mmCIF file of C-alpha atoms in Angstrom:
data_model
loop_
_atom_site.group_PDB
_atom_site.id
_atom_site.type_symbol
_atom_site.label_atom_id
_atom_site.label_comp_id
_atom_site.label_asym_id
_atom_site.label_seq_id
_atom_site.Cartn_x
_atom_site.Cartn_y
_atom_site.Cartn_z
ATOM 1 C CA GLN A 61 -2.571 -71.187 -6.716
ATOM 2 C CA VAL A 62 0.700 -72.040 -8.426
ATOM 3 C CA GLN A 63 3.083 -69.222 -9.348
ATOM 4 C CA LEU A 64 5.806 -69.833 -11.897
ATOM 5 C CA VAL A 65 8.897 -67.764 -12.647
ATOM 6 C CA GLU A 66 11.079 -68.560 -15.637
ATOM 7 C CA SER A 67 14.683 -67.455 -16.171
ATOM 8 C CA GLY A 68 17.778 -68.254 -18.202
ATOM 9 C CA GLY A 69 16.844 -66.928 -21.609
ATOM 10 C CA GLY A 70 19.114 -64.771 -23.721
ATOM 11 C CA LEU A 71 20.754 -64.224 -27.083
ATOM 12 C CA VAL A 72 22.786 -67.094 -28.517
ATOM 13 C CA GLN A 73 24.239 -67.987 -31.892
ATOM 14 C CA THR A 74 23.030 -70.873 -34.013
ATOM 15 C CA GLY A 75 24.388 -74.110 -32.585
ATOM 16 C CA GLY A 76 24.715 -72.697 -29.097
ATOM 17 C CA SER A 77 23.138 -73.805 -25.835
ATOM 18 C CA LEU A 78 21.015 -72.347 -23.081
ATOM 19 C CA ARG A 79 19.556 -73.722 -19.881
ATOM 20 C CA LEU A 80 16.178 -72.417 -18.782
ATOM 21 C CA SER A 81 14.966 -72.634 -15.204
ATOM 22 C CA CYS A 82 11.531 -72.349 -13.667
ATOM 23 C CA VAL A 83 10.750 -72.099 -9.965
ATOM 24 C CA ALA A 84 7.275 -72.887 -8.684
ATOM 25 C CA SER A 85 5.554 -71.743 -5.520
ATOM 26 C CA GLY A 86 2.107 -71.761 -4.024
ATOM 27 C CA GLY A 87 1.199 -75.359 -4.716
ATOM 28 C CA THR A 88 2.338 -78.946 -4.323
ATOM 29 C CA PHE A 89 4.884 -78.957 -7.112
ATOM 30 C CA SER A 90 5.438 -82.700 -7.161
ATOM 31 C CA SER A 91 1.704 -83.239 -7.780
ATOM 32 C CA TYR A 92 1.886 -81.929 -11.336
ATOM 33 C CA PRO A 93 3.319 -83.079 -14.613
ATOM 34 C CA MET A 94 5.272 -80.056 -15.830
ATOM 35 C CA GLY A 95 6.059 -78.735 -19.252
ATOM 36 C CA TRP A 96 7.727 -76.078 -21.292
ATOM 37 C CA PHE A 97 5.874 -74.178 -23.968
ATOM 38 C CA ARG A 98 6.940 -71.434 -26.341
ATOM 39 C CA GLN A 99 5.425 -68.690 -28.429
ATOM 40 C CA ALA A 100 7.123 -67.009 -31.341
ATOM 41 C CA ILE A 101 5.979 -63.662 -32.702
ATOM 42 C CA GLY A 102 2.913 -64.114 -34.841
ATOM 43 C CA LYS A 103 2.474 -67.776 -33.925
ATOM 44 C CA GLU A 104 0.365 -69.799 -31.549
ATOM 45 C CA ARG A 105 1.830 -70.975 -28.266
ATOM 46 C CA GLU A 106 3.109 -74.533 -28.672
ATOM 47 C CA PHE A 107 4.173 -77.423 -26.511
ATOM 48 C CA VAL A 108 7.927 -78.075 -26.302
ATOM 49 C CA ALA A 109 8.619 -80.689 -23.615
ATOM 50 C CA GLY A 110 6.962 -82.407 -20.662
ATOM 51 C CA ILE A 111 7.994 -84.405 -17.612
ATOM 52 C CA VAL A 112 5.978 -86.651 -15.328
ATOM 53 C CA ARG A 113 5.568 -85.924 -11.611
ATOM 54 C CA SER A 114 8.425 -88.176 -10.517
ATOM 55 C CA GLY A 115 10.772 -87.058 -13.278
ATOM 56 C CA GLY A 116 10.934 -90.629 -14.554
ATOM 57 C CA GLY A 117 9.338 -89.974 -17.927
ATOM 58 C CA THR A 118 9.644 -87.230 -20.528
ATOM 59 C CA TRP A 119 8.146 -86.388 -23.910
ATOM 60 C CA TYR A 120 9.014 -83.805 -26.563
ATOM 61 C CA ALA A 121 7.753 -82.022 -29.611
ATOM 62 C CA ASP A 122 9.275 -83.509 -32.758
ATOM 63 C CA SER A 123 10.943 -80.197 -33.548
ATOM 64 C CA VAL A 124 13.140 -80.349 -30.434
ATOM 65 C CA LYS A 125 13.588 -84.087 -29.921
ATOM 66 C CA GLY A 126 17.246 -84.986 -29.524
ATOM 67 C CA ARG A 127 18.268 -81.367 -28.878
ATOM 68 C CA PHE A 128 16.322 -80.366 -25.738
ATOM 69 C CA THR A 129 16.199 -82.120 -22.372
ATOM 70 C CA ILE A 130 13.649 -81.413 -19.645
ATOM 71 C CA SER A 131 14.347 -82.247 -16.013
ATOM 72 C CA ARG A 132 12.990 -81.392 -12.596
ATOM 73 C CA ASP A 133 14.060 -81.227 -8.968
ATOM 74 C CA ASN A 134 11.023 -81.704 -6.750
ATOM 75 C CA ALA A 135 12.996 -80.881 -3.597
ATOM 76 C CA LYS A 136 13.692 -77.413 -5.001
ATOM 77 C CA ASN A 137 10.390 -76.950 -6.861
ATOM 78 C CA MET A 138 12.372 -76.443 -10.057
ATOM 79 C CA VAL A 139 11.998 -77.544 -13.659
ATOM 80 C CA TYR A 140 14.712 -77.057 -16.268
ATOM 81 C CA LEU A 141 15.077 -77.101 -20.030
ATOM 82 C CA GLN A 142 18.537 -77.749 -21.448
ATOM 83 C CA MET A 143 18.579 -76.561 -25.042
ATOM 84 C CA ASN A 144 21.434 -77.609 -27.316
ATOM 85 C CA SER A 145 22.085 -77.141 -31.028
ATOM 86 C CA LEU A 146 19.811 -74.121 -31.072
ATOM 87 C CA LYS A 147 18.332 -72.933 -34.355
ATOM 88 C CA PRO A 148 16.869 -69.567 -35.364
ATOM 89 C CA GLU A 149 13.432 -71.198 -35.435
ATOM 90 C CA ASP A 150 13.761 -71.834 -31.687
ATOM 91 C CA THR A 151 13.483 -68.083 -31.117
ATOM 92 C CA ALA A 152 10.464 -67.483 -28.882
ATOM 93 C CA VAL A 153 9.293 -66.624 -25.408
ATOM 94 C CA TYR A 154 9.502 -69.787 -23.321
ATOM 95 C CA TYR A 155 7.085 -70.568 -20.531
ATOM 96 C CA CYS A 156 6.856 -73.337 -17.993
ATOM 97 C CA ASN A 157 3.477 -74.576 -16.836
ATOM 98 C CA THR A 158 1.743 -77.569 -15.436
ATOM 99 C CA VAL A 159 0.485 -80.122 -17.948
ATOM 100 C CA LEU A 160 -3.011 -81.445 -17.437
ATOM 101 C CA TYR A 161 -2.130 -85.046 -18.270
ATOM 102 C CA ALA A 162 1.164 -86.904 -18.390
ATOM 103 C CA PHE A 163 2.350 -87.360 -21.981
ATOM 104 C CA GLY A 164 -0.220 -84.806 -23.091
ATOM 105 C CA TYR A 165 0.111 -81.343 -24.541
ATOM 106 C CA VAL A 166 -2.548 -79.292 -22.786
ATOM 107 C CA PRO A 167 -1.193 -76.710 -20.373
ATOM 108 C CA GLY A 168 -2.693 -75.714 -17.061
ATOM 109 C CA ASP A 169 -3.676 -72.183 -16.172
ATOM 110 C CA TYR A 170 -0.531 -71.031 -14.378
ATOM 111 C CA TRP A 171 1.352 -68.906 -16.899
ATOM 112 C CA GLY A 172 4.407 -66.963 -15.736
ATOM 113 C CA GLN A 173 6.015 -64.028 -17.509
ATOM 114 C CA GLY A 174 8.187 -66.225 -19.708
ATOM 115 C CA THR A 175 11.813 -65.844 -20.723
ATOM 116 C CA GLN A 176 12.958 -64.682 -24.155
ATOM 117 C CA VAL A 177 15.242 -66.901 -26.208
ATOM 118 C CA THR A 178 16.737 -65.403 -29.347
ATOM 119 C CA VAL A 179 18.917 -67.463 -31.688
ATOM 120 C CA SER A 180 20.881 -65.490 -34.241
ATOM 121 C CA SER A 181 21.892 -66.941 -37.587
#
């Protein structure tokens, strides 16, 4: 069973940057496409960004394209989300997870505790 632990969230002003990290354990990390998802208060959880097993391909939600960059380090069992030009609407709890299919949007079952990102206006 895969365990995921997210970190790196915080409070930032509009236009600022944050880098989220996620460490995985308990499975063969490099076997999975990975993704970041987020859930704002009162809203459904949504896909943010995904990365293929090798790290050689990425895909993004339209709302973050050009501002966020996902990456991974299979040697360290880590996945990252660099978030630039943050907006108040990016405020949410961010989660990493496996993605069932490369270039898809369906998460696996391995939810961590998430990390809170708050963007002030």
